[in-house]
Short mmCIF file of C-alpha atoms (C1' of nucleotides) in Angstrom, two decimals:
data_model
loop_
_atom_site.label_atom_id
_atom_site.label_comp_id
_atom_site.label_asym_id
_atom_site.label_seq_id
_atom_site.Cartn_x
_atom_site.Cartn_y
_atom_site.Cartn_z
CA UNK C 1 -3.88 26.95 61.72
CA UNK C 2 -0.65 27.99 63.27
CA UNK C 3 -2.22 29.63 66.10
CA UNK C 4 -3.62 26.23 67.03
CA UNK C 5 -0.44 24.69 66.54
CA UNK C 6 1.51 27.07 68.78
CA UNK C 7 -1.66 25.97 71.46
CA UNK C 8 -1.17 22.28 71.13
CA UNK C 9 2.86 22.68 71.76
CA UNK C 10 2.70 25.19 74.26
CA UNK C 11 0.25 22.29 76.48
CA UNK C 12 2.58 19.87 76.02
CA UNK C 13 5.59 21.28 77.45
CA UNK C 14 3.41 23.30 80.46
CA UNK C 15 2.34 19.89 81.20
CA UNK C 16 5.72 18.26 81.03
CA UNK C 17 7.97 20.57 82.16
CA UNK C 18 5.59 23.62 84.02
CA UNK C 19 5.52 27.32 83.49
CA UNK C 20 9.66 27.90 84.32
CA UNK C 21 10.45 24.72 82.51
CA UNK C 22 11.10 25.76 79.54
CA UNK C 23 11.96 28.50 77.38
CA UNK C 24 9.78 30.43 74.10
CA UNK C 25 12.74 29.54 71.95
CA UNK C 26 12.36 25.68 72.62
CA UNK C 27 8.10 26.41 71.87
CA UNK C 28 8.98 27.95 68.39
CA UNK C 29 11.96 25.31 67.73
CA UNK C 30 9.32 22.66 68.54
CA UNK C 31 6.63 24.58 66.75
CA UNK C 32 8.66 24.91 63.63
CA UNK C 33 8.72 28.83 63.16
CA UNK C 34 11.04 31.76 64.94
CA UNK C 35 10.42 33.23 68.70
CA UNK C 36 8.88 36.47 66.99
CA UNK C 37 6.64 34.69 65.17
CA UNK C 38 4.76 33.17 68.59
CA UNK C 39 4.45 36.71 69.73
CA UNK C 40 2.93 37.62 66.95
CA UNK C 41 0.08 35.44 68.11
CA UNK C 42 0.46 35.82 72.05
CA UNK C 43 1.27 38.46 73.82
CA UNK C 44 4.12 36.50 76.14
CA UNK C 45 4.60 33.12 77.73
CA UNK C 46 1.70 34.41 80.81
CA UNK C 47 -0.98 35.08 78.05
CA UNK C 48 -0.24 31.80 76.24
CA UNK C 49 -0.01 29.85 79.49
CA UNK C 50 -3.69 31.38 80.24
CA UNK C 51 -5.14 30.27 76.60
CA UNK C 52 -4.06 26.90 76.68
CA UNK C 53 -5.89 26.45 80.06
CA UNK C 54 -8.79 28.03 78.92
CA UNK C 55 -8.80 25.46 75.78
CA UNK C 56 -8.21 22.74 78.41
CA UNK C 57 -11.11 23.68 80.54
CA UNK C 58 -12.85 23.79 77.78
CA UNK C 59 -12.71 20.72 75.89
CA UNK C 60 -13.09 19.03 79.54
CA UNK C 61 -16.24 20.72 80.02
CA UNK C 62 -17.64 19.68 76.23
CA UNK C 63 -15.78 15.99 76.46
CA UNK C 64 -16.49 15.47 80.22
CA UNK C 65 -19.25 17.24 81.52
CA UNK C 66 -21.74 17.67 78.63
CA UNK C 67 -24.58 15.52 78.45
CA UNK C 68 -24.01 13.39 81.80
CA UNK C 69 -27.43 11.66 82.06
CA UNK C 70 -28.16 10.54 85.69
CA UNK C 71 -31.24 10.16 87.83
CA UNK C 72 -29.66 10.69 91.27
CA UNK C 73 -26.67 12.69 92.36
CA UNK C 74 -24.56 9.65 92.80
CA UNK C 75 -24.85 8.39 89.80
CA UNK C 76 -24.31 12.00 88.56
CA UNK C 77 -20.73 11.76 90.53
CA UNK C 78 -19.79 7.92 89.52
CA UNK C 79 -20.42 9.22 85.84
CA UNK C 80 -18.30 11.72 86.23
CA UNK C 81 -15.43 10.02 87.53
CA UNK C 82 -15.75 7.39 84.90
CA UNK C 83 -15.31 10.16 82.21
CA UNK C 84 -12.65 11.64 84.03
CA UNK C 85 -10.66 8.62 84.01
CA UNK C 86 -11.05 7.76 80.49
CA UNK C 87 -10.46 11.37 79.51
CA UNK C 88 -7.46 12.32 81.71
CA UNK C 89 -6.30 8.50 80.03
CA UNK C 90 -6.76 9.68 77.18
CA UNK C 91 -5.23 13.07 77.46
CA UNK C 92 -1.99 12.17 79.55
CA UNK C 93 -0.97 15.48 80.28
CA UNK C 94 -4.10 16.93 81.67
CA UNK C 95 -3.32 15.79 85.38
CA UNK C 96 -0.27 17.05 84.98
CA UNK C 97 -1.05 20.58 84.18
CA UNK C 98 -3.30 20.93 86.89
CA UNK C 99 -1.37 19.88 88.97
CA UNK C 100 1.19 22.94 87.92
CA UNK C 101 -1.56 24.94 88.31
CA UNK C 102 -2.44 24.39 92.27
CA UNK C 103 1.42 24.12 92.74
CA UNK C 104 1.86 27.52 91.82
CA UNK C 105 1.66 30.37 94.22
CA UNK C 106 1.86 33.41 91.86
CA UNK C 107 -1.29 35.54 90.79
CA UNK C 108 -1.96 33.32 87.50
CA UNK C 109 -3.49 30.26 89.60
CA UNK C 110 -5.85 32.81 91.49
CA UNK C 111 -7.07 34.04 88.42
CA UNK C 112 -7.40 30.03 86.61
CA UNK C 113 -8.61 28.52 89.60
CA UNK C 114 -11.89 31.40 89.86
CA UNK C 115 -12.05 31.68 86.18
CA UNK C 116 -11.70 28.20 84.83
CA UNK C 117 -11.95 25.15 87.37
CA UNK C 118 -14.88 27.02 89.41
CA UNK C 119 -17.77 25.57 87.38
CA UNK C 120 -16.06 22.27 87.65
CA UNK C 121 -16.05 22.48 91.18
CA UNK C 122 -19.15 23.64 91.54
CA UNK C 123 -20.84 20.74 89.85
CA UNK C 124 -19.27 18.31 92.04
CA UNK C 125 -20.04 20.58 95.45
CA UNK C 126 -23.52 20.40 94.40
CA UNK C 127 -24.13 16.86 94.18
CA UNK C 128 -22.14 16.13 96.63
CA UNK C 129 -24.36 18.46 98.87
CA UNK C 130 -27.13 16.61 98.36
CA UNK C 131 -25.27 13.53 99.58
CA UNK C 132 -23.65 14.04 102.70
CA UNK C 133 -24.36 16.68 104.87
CA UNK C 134 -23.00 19.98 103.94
CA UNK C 135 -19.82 20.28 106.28
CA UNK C 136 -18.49 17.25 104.63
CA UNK C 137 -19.19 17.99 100.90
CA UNK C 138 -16.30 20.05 100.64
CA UNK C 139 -14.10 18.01 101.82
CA UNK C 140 -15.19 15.17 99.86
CA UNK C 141 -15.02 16.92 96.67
CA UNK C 142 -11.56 18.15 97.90
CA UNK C 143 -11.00 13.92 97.67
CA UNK C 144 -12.30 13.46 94.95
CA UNK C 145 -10.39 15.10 92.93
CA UNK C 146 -7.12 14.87 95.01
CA UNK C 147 -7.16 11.11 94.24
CA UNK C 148 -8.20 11.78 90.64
CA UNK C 149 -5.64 13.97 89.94
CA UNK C 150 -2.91 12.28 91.89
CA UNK C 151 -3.70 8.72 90.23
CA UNK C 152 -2.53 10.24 86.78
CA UNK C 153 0.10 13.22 87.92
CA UNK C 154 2.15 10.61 89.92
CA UNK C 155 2.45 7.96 87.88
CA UNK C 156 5.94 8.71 86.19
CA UNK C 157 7.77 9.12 89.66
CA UNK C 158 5.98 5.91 91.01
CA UNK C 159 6.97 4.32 88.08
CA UNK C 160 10.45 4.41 89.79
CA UNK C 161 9.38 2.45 92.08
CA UNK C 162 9.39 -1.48 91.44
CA UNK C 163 5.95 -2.21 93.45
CA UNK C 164 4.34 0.12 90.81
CA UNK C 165 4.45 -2.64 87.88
CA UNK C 166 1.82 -4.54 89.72
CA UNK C 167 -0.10 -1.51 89.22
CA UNK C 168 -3.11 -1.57 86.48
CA UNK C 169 -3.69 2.05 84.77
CA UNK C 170 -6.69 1.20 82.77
CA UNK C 171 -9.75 3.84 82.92
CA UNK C 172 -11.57 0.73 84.27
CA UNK C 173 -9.85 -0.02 87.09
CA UNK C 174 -8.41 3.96 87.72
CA UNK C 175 -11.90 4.56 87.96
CA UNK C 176 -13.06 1.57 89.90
CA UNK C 177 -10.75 2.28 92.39
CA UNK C 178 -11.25 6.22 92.83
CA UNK C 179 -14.81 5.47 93.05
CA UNK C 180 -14.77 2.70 95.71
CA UNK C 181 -13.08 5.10 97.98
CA UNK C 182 -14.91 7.79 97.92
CA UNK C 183 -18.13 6.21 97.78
CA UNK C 184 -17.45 4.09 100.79
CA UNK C 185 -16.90 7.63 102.72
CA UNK C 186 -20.33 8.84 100.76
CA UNK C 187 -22.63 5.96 102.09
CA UNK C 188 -20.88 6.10 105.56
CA UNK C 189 -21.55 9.71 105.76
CA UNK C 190 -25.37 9.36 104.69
CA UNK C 191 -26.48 6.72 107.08
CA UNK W 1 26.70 27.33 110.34
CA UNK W 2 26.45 29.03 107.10
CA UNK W 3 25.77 25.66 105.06
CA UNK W 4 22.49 24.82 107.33
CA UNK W 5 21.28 28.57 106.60
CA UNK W 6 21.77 27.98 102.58
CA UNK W 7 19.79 24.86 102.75
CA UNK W 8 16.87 25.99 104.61
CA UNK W 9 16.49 29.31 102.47
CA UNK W 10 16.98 26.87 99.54
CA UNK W 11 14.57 24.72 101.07
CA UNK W 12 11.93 27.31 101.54
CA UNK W 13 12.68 28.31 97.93
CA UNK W 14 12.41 24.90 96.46
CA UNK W 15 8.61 24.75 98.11
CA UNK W 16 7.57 28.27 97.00
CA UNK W 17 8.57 27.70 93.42
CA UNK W 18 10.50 24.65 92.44
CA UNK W 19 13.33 24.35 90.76
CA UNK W 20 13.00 26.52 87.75
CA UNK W 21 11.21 29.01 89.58
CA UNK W 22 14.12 30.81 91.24
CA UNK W 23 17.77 31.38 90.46
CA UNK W 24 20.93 30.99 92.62
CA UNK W 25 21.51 34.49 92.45
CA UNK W 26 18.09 34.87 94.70
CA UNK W 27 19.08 32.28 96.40
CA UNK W 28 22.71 33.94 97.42
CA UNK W 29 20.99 36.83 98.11
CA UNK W 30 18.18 35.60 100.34
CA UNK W 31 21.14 33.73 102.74
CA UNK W 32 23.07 37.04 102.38
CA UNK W 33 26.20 35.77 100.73
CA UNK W 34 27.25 36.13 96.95
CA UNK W 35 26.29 33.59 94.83
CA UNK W 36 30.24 32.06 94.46
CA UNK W 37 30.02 31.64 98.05
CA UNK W 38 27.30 29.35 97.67
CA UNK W 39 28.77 27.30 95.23
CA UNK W 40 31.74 27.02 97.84
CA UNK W 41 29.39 24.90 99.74
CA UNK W 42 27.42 22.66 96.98
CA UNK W 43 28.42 21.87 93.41
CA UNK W 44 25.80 23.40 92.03
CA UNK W 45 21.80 23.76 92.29
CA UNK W 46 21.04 20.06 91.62
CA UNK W 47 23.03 18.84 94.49
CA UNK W 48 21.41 21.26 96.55
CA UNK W 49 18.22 20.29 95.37
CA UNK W 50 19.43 16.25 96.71
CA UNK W 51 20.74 17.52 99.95
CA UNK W 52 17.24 19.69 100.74
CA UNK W 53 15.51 16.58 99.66
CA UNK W 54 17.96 14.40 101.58
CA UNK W 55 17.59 16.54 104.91
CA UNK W 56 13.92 16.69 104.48
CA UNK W 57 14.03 12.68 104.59
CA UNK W 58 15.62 12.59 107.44
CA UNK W 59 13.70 15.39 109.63
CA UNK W 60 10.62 12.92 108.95
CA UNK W 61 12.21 9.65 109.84
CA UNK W 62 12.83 11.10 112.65
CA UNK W 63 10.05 13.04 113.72
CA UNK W 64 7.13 11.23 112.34
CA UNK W 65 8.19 7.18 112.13
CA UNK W 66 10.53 7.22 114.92
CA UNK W 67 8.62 5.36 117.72
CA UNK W 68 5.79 5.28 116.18
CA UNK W 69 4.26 2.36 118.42
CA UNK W 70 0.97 0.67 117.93
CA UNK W 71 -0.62 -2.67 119.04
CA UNK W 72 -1.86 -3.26 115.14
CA UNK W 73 -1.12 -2.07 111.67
CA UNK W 74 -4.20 -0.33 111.87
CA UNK W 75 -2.95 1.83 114.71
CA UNK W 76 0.14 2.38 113.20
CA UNK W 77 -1.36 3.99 110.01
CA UNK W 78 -3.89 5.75 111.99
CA UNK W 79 -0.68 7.22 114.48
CA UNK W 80 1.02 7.94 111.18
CA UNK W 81 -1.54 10.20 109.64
CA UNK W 82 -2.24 11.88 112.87
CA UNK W 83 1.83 13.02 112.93
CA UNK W 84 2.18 13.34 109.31
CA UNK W 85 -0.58 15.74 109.90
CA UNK W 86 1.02 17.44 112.81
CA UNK W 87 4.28 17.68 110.91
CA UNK W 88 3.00 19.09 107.81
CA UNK W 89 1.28 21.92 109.49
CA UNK W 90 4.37 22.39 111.19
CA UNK W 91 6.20 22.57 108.13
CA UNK W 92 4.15 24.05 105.44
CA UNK W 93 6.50 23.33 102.42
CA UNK W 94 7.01 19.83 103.24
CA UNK W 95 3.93 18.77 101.23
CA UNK W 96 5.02 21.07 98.46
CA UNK W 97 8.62 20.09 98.01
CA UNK W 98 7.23 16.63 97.65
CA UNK W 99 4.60 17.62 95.03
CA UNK W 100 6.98 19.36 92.94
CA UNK W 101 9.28 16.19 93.22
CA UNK W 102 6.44 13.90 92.03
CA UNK W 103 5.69 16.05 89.09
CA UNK W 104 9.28 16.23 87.45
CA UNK W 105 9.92 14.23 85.11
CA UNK W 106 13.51 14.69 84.94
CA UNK W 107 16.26 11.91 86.25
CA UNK W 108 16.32 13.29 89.88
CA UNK W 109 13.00 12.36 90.71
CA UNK W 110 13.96 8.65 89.78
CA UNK W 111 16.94 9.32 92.11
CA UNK W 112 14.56 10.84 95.08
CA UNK W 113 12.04 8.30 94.73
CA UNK W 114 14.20 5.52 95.23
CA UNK W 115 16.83 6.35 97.29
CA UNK W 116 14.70 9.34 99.58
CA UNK W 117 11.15 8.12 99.66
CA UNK W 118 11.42 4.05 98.86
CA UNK W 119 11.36 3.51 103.00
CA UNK W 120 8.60 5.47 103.80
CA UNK W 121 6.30 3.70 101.04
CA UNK W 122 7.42 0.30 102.03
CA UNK W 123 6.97 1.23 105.75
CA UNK W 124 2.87 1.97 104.81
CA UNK W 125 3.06 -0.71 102.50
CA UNK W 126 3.88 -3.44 104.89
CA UNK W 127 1.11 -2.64 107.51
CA UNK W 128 -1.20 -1.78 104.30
CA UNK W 129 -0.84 -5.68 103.69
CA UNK W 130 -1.39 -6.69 106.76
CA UNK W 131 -4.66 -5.38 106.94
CA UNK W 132 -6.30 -5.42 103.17
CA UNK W 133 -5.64 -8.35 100.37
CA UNK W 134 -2.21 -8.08 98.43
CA UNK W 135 -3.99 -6.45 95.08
CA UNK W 136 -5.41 -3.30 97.10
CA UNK W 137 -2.53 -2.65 99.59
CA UNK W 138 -0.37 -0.61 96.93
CA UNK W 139 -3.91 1.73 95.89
CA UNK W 140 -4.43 2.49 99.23
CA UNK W 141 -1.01 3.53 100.05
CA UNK W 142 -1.35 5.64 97.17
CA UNK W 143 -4.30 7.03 98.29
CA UNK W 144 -3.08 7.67 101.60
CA UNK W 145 -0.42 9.64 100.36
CA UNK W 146 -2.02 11.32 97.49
CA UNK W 147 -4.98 12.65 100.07
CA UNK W 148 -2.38 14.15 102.63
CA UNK W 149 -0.32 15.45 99.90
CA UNK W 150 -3.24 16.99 98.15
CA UNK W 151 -4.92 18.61 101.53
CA UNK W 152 -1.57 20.69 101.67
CA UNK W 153 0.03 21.32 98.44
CA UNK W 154 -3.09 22.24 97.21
CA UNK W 155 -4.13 24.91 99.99
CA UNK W 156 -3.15 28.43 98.01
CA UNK W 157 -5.00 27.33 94.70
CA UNK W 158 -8.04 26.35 96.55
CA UNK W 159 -7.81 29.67 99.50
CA UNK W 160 -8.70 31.19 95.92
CA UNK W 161 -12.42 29.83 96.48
CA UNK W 162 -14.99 31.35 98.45
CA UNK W 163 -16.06 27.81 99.87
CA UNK W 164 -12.92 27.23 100.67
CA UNK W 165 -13.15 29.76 103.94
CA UNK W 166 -15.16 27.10 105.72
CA UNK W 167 -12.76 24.49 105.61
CA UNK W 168 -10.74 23.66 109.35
CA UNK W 169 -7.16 23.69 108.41
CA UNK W 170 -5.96 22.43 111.97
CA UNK W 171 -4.20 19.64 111.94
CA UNK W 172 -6.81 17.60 114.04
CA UNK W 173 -8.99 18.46 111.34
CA UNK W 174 -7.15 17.21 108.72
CA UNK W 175 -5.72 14.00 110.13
CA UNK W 176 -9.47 13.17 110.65
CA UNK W 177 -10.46 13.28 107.66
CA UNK W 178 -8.49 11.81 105.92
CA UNK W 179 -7.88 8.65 108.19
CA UNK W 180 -11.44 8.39 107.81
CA UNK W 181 -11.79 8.38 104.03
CA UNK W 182 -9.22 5.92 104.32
CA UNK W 183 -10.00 3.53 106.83
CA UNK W 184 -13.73 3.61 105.55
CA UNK W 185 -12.14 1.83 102.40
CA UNK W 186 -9.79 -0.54 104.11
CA UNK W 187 -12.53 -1.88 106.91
CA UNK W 188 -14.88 -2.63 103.40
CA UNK W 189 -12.07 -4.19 101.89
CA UNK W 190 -11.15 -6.08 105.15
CA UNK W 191 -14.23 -8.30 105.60
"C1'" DG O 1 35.21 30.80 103.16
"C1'" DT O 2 33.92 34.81 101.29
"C1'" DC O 3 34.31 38.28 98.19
"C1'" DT O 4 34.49 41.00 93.31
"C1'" DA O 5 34.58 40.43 88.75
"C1'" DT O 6 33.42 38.17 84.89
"C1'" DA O 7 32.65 34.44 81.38
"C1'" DC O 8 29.36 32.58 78.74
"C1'" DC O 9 24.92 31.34 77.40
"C1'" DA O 10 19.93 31.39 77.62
"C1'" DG O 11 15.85 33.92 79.22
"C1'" DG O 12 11.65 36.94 77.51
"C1'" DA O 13 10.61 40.25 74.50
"C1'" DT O 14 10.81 43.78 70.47
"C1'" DA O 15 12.07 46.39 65.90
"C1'" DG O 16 11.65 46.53 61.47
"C1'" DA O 17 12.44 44.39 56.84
"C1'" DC O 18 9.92 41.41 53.67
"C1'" DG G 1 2.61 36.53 59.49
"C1'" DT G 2 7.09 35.32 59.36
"C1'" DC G 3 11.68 36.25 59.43
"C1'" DT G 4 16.67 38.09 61.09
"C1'" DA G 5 18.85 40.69 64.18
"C1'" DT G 6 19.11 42.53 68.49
"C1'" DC G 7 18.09 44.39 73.41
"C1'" DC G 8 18.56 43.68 78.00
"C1'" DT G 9 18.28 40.91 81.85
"C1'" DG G 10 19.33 37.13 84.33
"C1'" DG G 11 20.81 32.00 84.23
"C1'" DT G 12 24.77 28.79 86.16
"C1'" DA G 13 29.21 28.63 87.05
"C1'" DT G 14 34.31 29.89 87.64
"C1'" DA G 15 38.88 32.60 88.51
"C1'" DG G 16 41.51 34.56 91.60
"C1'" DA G 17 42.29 38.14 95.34
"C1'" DC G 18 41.82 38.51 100.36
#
DNA sequence: GTCTATACCAGGATAGAC
DNA sequence: GTCTATCCTGGTATAGAC
């Protein structure tokens, strides 16, 4: 369908070039139909910028979240990240739009970050909770996905850098190394 | 001087909403000036965008590595994240600007990152491989950076979280917690 | 150095025919 | 649902007087 179509576009430039980076007459060029033709399935840029987060959150929650099997909260968490890293590798621009999102300081992120990543959040918080003891849990999760997201929404300026090459970007080892840290803060916390 | 007030306005507007996110007629009017006046002083919005990132560079060579002295790399690192700390709650847009740098994708990040940031990395780097093998300096640089930058930049879009009222934003606070995810990591990888 | 005035093009969005 | 044509505002940038 077209509508999906329009969706699909619209995530890839939000994700490349954010919510002022481009313009609704580059969407429909890319999209293949006129500017009056998007509106006639969105009601402006804000509206589609809100849908294509909402499809984002959700296919993370069905691709990432569903069915983790674990007996004890950290394997719950070390599950997680594993998915995460194979999903966010898969899906190169995911990091990068959420990334837009906590950048931004206008009402939109208020109402994506309560509306959308909250359940997300929550998961972690609780497993976490039962982890460490509860003034760190925050935090932690704060880390957790600070590295996660960071590992994937940096790499094109750090590929800039010549140390970088050395660098592996594998799910494995993404989330081999995400993992180590933060676990190493987990045990040292629940000694 | 009127240049110095055009780059800190442009500076604070840079941070608040990157470089799309504003226009050079806001700009001109925030300083007070018309917009031809500004152009008297830079070419144009990209080379203002260099010379705020330029100046920024410079304010933190100076303020945070300058004489930064320390009996071992450890120190060092742990001296550095207790200033970088201090100076980013001094300067609230600092993490920002830096974010919004990482996640272009356009030819003046490649510019930035080499030419701006290149001696700050290698300056972590160095005392990074003096303390952990070769293979996990460059992650944990990373993940030194990503952490600090992701405790500020990411401060609205989290304040939009009830949990998030608990969290100590001082910079005491921070610089703790974050040296300790940290160093938990390096003194496992260190034995 | 700063201004007014303006060029020129691109921005989001809409009207109304088909 | 899609198009062409268009509205109005605002984008970067420049010319030329003071």
């Amino acid at each position: 369908m077209n509508r999906e179509r329009i969706l699909s576009t619209a995530r890839a430039l939000f994700a490349e070039k954010g919510f002022d980076g481009f313009s609704m007459r580059e969407l429909a060029q890319q999209v293949g139909m006129s500017p009056s033709s998007v509106y006639n399935h969105f009601a402006g840029k804000e509206a589609l910028y809100l849908a294509v987060m909402e499809a984002v959150a959700q296919q993370i929650r069905a691709e990432v979240y569903q069915r983790i099997e674990a007996n004890t909260p950290e394997e719950a968490l070390h599950e997680l990240v594993a998915r995460k890293a194979v999903f966010m590798g898969d899906h190169p621009d995911m990091a990068r739009l959420v990334q837009w999102v906590l950048l931004d300081t206008s009402e939109r992120t208020r109402t994506i970050m309560q509306s959308v990543w909250r359940p997300e959040i929550e998961w972690v918080l609780d497993r976490m909770r039962q982890l460490v003891p509860d003034e760190h849990a925050l935090i932690l999760t704060h880390h957790l996905f600070g590295l996660l997201l960071h590992e994937f929404s940096g790499r094109f300026a750090f590929s800039a850098l010549p140390e970088a090459a050395q660098v592996s970007y594998e799910s494995d080892a993404v989330s081999a190394r995400v993992w180590s840290t933060v676990i190493c803060r987990i045990r040292e916390l629940s000694q």
